[in-house]
């Protein structure tokens, strides 16, 4: 399982094979000159590392310590493998179990996964979404939904939040940093802590907006209890599994007949990546290429204009583009026509765009994808040298279409992989995927008025916003980190 | 007469000395270590007496593991176990920390300026190699974060062109990195491991000779290996191959290796407290090296670092666990090989 670079470096998935420090403590005979030996603060460890402990090591290996994913998220190191936990809690196997146990299975499919599958099967996003619907329904799915609708909410709320931050700009609120990428958010919490968190947009990611809607609004409309729904999200990214596991993303369960208060349930129960979905299809001997498409479900039924797919500008969800246009209009009365003109910085994954009013740049936005560009940006912010008002930060180079959970295509060579990524991009921006302002989505309008009291209302914030927590190093970490 | 002569003993560090570096002109030595300081040593004006001219301190919270001068001799970069890299600028005799680089998850083990002095490479226990580019006002942009090693990365080293970066690791391998314009990023172009007759244990140090054709590496496996860049290999960043392994010179791990400025002499420093000088055996058709001089008990403890003078082919310095930095003179090549 491949997490994004930030998480990989911060040792999240490091412990199936014990990390280097563990190797030393277990096989103390061979490589004893750890440089740390002479570092006085680490003297106690030095003794430990030199004790022969071979038997102990055998025991330890056969009986790994188990901890929950919440434990992993709540600390900046970890004791055992986050991968193992993730594989158990959010896997296609677990999905099979839930189907057998009679849960109402709701699938939410991300546009990036759709584009990857469309490229893989050399078809269109709409076709592939229809085929997925047929397959999921044959598995017993209660509903198959499109995450794009949740993204529209996320874009609207982000834009409102930005305008609010800009107008009340106090130190610490600008630049606003996008929050849709869980790899980035988790990295920020674990390694950069309190100084950077106030900059991160409080708006939930599309996945978690979808979770909020499915476990609350959708459940209510369908006379289902939140705990009866097993919500599966199909995503381009393994880090989304971490996001779904956060304590911040729980929905209250309905109480039973006897009035006992049941535990809260996750808004998203299981994240399946695009490549996991492909393996599941293989395992179930489902040939998506030959399946007949059927019509996906809608969050709100009976509305006009919901039968076509709608897209956003930008492979990472279109935050920069939407917020830029929205802010230009709201704050400066400027309508930005045509495509935005970016200036590419150090590499193609770091670019900026500005709005000038009377020769002065009044809005300066940037997109920074990939770990190296995040480093440069964080450095600027920390030294208070950032000139940006908003930055769309994503952990993966090329953004979400190139997510670690995406199919790499049928080929083996780097050239084929590159071509495949281009095909995925083409599918993402396919002509049948219509461009539309998020506010014009009738489903969004309906849910805002029926359930949320309009954009940026207290209710909307309660349902569509979240918060972040610095992850302080714990005792356990300092031990595993020596 | 012994072929090795101890010229100067530089005392001042209050803990083991991990690393030393000559200034580009050879007029100064900078050293660092467990006492979290950098000391700048130079001869007193008009004399041959070396003294400590400056102490750089109060920035790093833990051991300073390594340091490097930039090509101008006005900047020093330091790598610390506190996870940061610091940039120090000389203003006359005074040194000021003008920038610190964060990003490594934990201990930074090595730092190296490229020859042009605009790029900085670092590596560390988080298994990564980072490349930074210096901007005006000592601002730094992250050019690349390279993942490829499976364990702690011990040292980074640029070639003379600044186009190739070498790293060596606790994973027993040496990796070469180059910029790939198609990828818009740096990539690993070659790995030298036991599959290439390489090391069986931690590679502690690497050094290139002046011609750029020979790469030496030293290891916990008690051997030093010399690698040759094949003249027939047109592809830069590939074509390195094992030329010879030198065993038996040390009976404890070898922590440091360095070529002198003419590329005739190879020096190694070891946990057996000694420093050795090796010379290529011209009588042999196959590449091979012979020890020609040894400083037994060069230090009272591990010898952690050995570096030749950048201009004088017979002078080198060592740093050790005993807290000392020592300057040595070695007999000339023709005397050594007589």
PDB file of N, CA, C and O in Angstrom, chain B residues 291-313:
ATOM      1  N   UNK B 291      48.507  -0.671   1.567  1.00  0.00           N
ATOM      2  CA  UNK B 291      48.762   0.288   2.649  1.00  0.00           C
ATOM      3  C   UNK B 291      50.241   0.650   2.675  1.00  0.00           C
ATOM      4  O   UNK B 291      51.098  -0.238   2.570  1.00  0.00           O
ATOM      5  N   UNK B 292      50.528   1.939   2.742  1.00  0.00           N
ATOM      6  CA  UNK B 292      51.930   2.364   2.763  1.00  0.00           C
ATOM      7  C   UNK B 292      52.296   3.097   4.047  1.00  0.00           C
ATOM      8  O   UNK B 292      53.473   3.295   4.328  1.00  0.00           O
ATOM      9  N   UNK B 293      51.306   3.525   4.789  1.00  0.00           N
ATOM     10  CA  UNK B 293      51.607   4.208   6.044  1.00  0.00           C
ATOM     11  C   UNK B 293      50.422   4.068   6.974  1.00  0.00           C
ATOM     12  O   UNK B 293      49.281   4.004   6.528  1.00  0.00           O
ATOM     13  N   UNK B 294      50.716   3.994   8.283  1.00  0.00           N
ATOM     14  CA  UNK B 294      49.655   3.840   9.270  1.00  0.00           C
ATOM     15  C   UNK B 294      49.945   4.711  10.474  1.00  0.00           C
ATOM     16  O   UNK B 294      51.094   4.754  10.936  1.00  0.00           O
ATOM     17  N   UNK B 295      48.928   5.403  10.944  1.00  0.00           N
ATOM     18  CA  UNK B 295      49.026   6.060  12.241  1.00  0.00           C
ATOM     19  C   UNK B 295      48.230   5.201  13.212  1.00  0.00           C
ATOM     20  O   UNK B 295      47.009   5.316  13.293  1.00  0.00           O
ATOM     21  N   UNK B 296      48.920   4.283  13.901  1.00  0.00           N
ATOM     22  CA  UNK B 296      48.237   3.491  14.928  1.00  0.00           C
ATOM     23  C   UNK B 296      47.872   4.445  16.057  1.00  0.00           C
ATOM     24  O   UNK B 296      48.613   5.387  16.334  1.00  0.00           O
ATOM     25  N   UNK B 297      46.758   4.194  16.701  1.00  0.00           N
ATOM     26  CA  UNK B 297      46.321   5.075  17.778  1.00  0.00           C
ATOM     27  C   UNK B 297      46.433   6.553  17.412  1.00  0.00           C
ATOM     28  O   UNK B 297      46.924   7.371  18.166  1.00  0.00           O
ATOM     29  N   UNK B 298      45.963   6.843  16.221  1.00  0.00           N
ATOM     30  CA  UNK B 298      45.911   8.239  15.781  1.00  0.00           C
ATOM     31  C   UNK B 298      45.090   9.041  16.780  1.00  0.00           C
ATOM     32  O   UNK B 298      45.376  10.209  17.060  1.00  0.00           O
ATOM     33  N   UNK B 299      44.043   8.413  17.271  1.00  0.00           N
ATOM     34  CA  UNK B 299      43.229   9.022  18.327  1.00  0.00           C
ATOM     35  C   UNK B 299      43.015   7.980  19.415  1.00  0.00           C
ATOM     36  O   UNK B 299      43.109   6.780  19.158  1.00  0.00           O
ATOM     37  N   UNK B 300      42.681   8.457  20.607  1.00  0.00           N
ATOM     38  CA  UNK B 300      42.338   7.531  21.677  1.00  0.00           C
ATOM     39  C   UNK B 300      40.862   7.234  21.579  1.00  0.00           C
ATOM     40  O   UNK B 300      40.056   7.690  22.371  1.00  0.00           O
ATOM     41  N   UNK B 301      40.520   6.486  20.582  1.00  0.00           N
ATOM     42  CA  UNK B 301      39.114   6.182  20.312  1.00  0.00           C
ATOM     43  C   UNK B 301      38.925   6.130  18.814  1.00  0.00           C
ATOM     44  O   UNK B 301      39.875   6.304  18.042  1.00  0.00           O
ATOM     45  N   UNK B 302      37.661   5.899  18.398  1.00  0.00           N
ATOM     46  CA  UNK B 302      37.361   5.810  16.969  1.00  0.00           C
ATOM     47  C   UNK B 302      37.862   7.045  16.230  1.00  0.00           C
ATOM     48  O   UNK B 302      37.752   8.161  16.728  1.00  0.00           O
ATOM     49  N   UNK B 303      38.393   6.819  15.032  1.00  0.00           N
ATOM     50  CA  UNK B 303      38.689   7.947  14.153  1.00  0.00           C
ATOM     51  C   UNK B 303      37.470   8.097  13.230  1.00  0.00           C
ATOM     52  O   UNK B 303      37.168   7.211  12.436  1.00  0.00           O
ATOM     53  N   UNK B 304      36.762   9.207  13.398  1.00  0.00           N
ATOM     54  CA  UNK B 304      35.466   9.352  12.726  1.00  0.00           C
ATOM     55  C   UNK B 304      35.562   9.975  11.346  1.00  0.00           C
ATOM     56  O   UNK B 304      34.674   9.783  10.515  1.00  0.00           O
ATOM     57  N   UNK B 305      36.610  10.755  11.125  1.00  0.00           N
ATOM     58  CA  UNK B 305      36.656  11.498   9.864  1.00  0.00           C
ATOM     59  C   UNK B 305      38.108  11.718   9.462  1.00  0.00           C
ATOM     60  O   UNK B 305      38.966  11.991  10.320  1.00  0.00           O
ATOM     61  N   UNK B 306      38.370  11.600   8.176  1.00  0.00           N
ATOM     62  CA  UNK B 306      39.711  11.893   7.668  1.00  0.00           C
ATOM     63  C   UNK B 306      39.573  12.697   6.377  1.00  0.00           C
ATOM     64  O   UNK B 306      38.769  12.359   5.509  1.00  0.00           O
ATOM     65  N   UNK B 307      40.313  13.820   6.296  1.00  0.00           N
ATOM     66  CA  UNK B 307      40.184  14.691   5.121  1.00  0.00           C
ATOM     67  C   UNK B 307      41.553  15.235   4.734  1.00  0.00           C
ATOM     68  O   UNK B 307      42.261  15.805   5.565  1.00  0.00           O
ATOM     69  N   UNK B 308      41.903  15.091   3.455  1.00  0.00           N
ATOM     70  CA  UNK B 308      43.143  15.650   2.931  1.00  0.00           C
ATOM     71  C   UNK B 308      43.026  17.155   2.758  1.00  0.00           C
ATOM     72  O   UNK B 308      41.940  17.680   2.494  1.00  0.00           O
ATOM     73  N   UNK B 309      44.152  17.813   2.859  1.00  0.00           N
ATOM     74  CA  UNK B 309      44.235  19.242   2.531  1.00  0.00           C
ATOM     75  C   UNK B 309      43.823  19.418   1.070  1.00  0.00           C
ATOM     76  O   UNK B 309      44.200  18.626   0.212  1.00  0.00           O
ATOM     77  N   UNK B 310      43.026  20.470   0.757  1.00  0.00           N
ATOM     78  CA  UNK B 310      42.527  20.604  -0.621  1.00  0.00           C
ATOM     79  C   UNK B 310      43.611  20.937  -1.644  1.00  0.00           C
ATOM     80  O   UNK B 310      43.401  20.727  -2.841  1.00  0.00           O
ATOM     81  N   UNK B 311      44.764  21.459  -1.194  1.00  0.00           N
ATOM     82  CA  UNK B 311      45.795  21.880  -2.154  1.00  0.00           C
ATOM     83  C   UNK B 311      47.124  21.138  -1.963  1.00  0.00           C
ATOM     84  O   UNK B 311      47.913  21.041  -2.894  1.00  0.00           O
ATOM     85  N   UNK B 312      47.394  20.709  -0.735  1.00  0.00           N
ATOM     86  CA  UNK B 312      48.694  20.102  -0.437  1.00  0.00           C
ATOM     87  C   UNK B 312      48.522  18.583  -0.383  1.00  0.00           C
ATOM     88  O   UNK B 312      47.772  18.066   0.449  1.00  0.00           O
ATOM     89  N   UNK B 313      49.201  17.893  -1.275  1.00  0.00           N
ATOM     90  CA  UNK B 313      48.944  16.460  -1.463  1.00  0.00           C
ATOM     91  C   UNK B 313      49.423  15.596  -0.313  1.00  0.00           C
ATOM     92  O   UNK B 313      49.120  14.405  -0.257  1.00  0.00           O
TER      93      UNK B 313
END
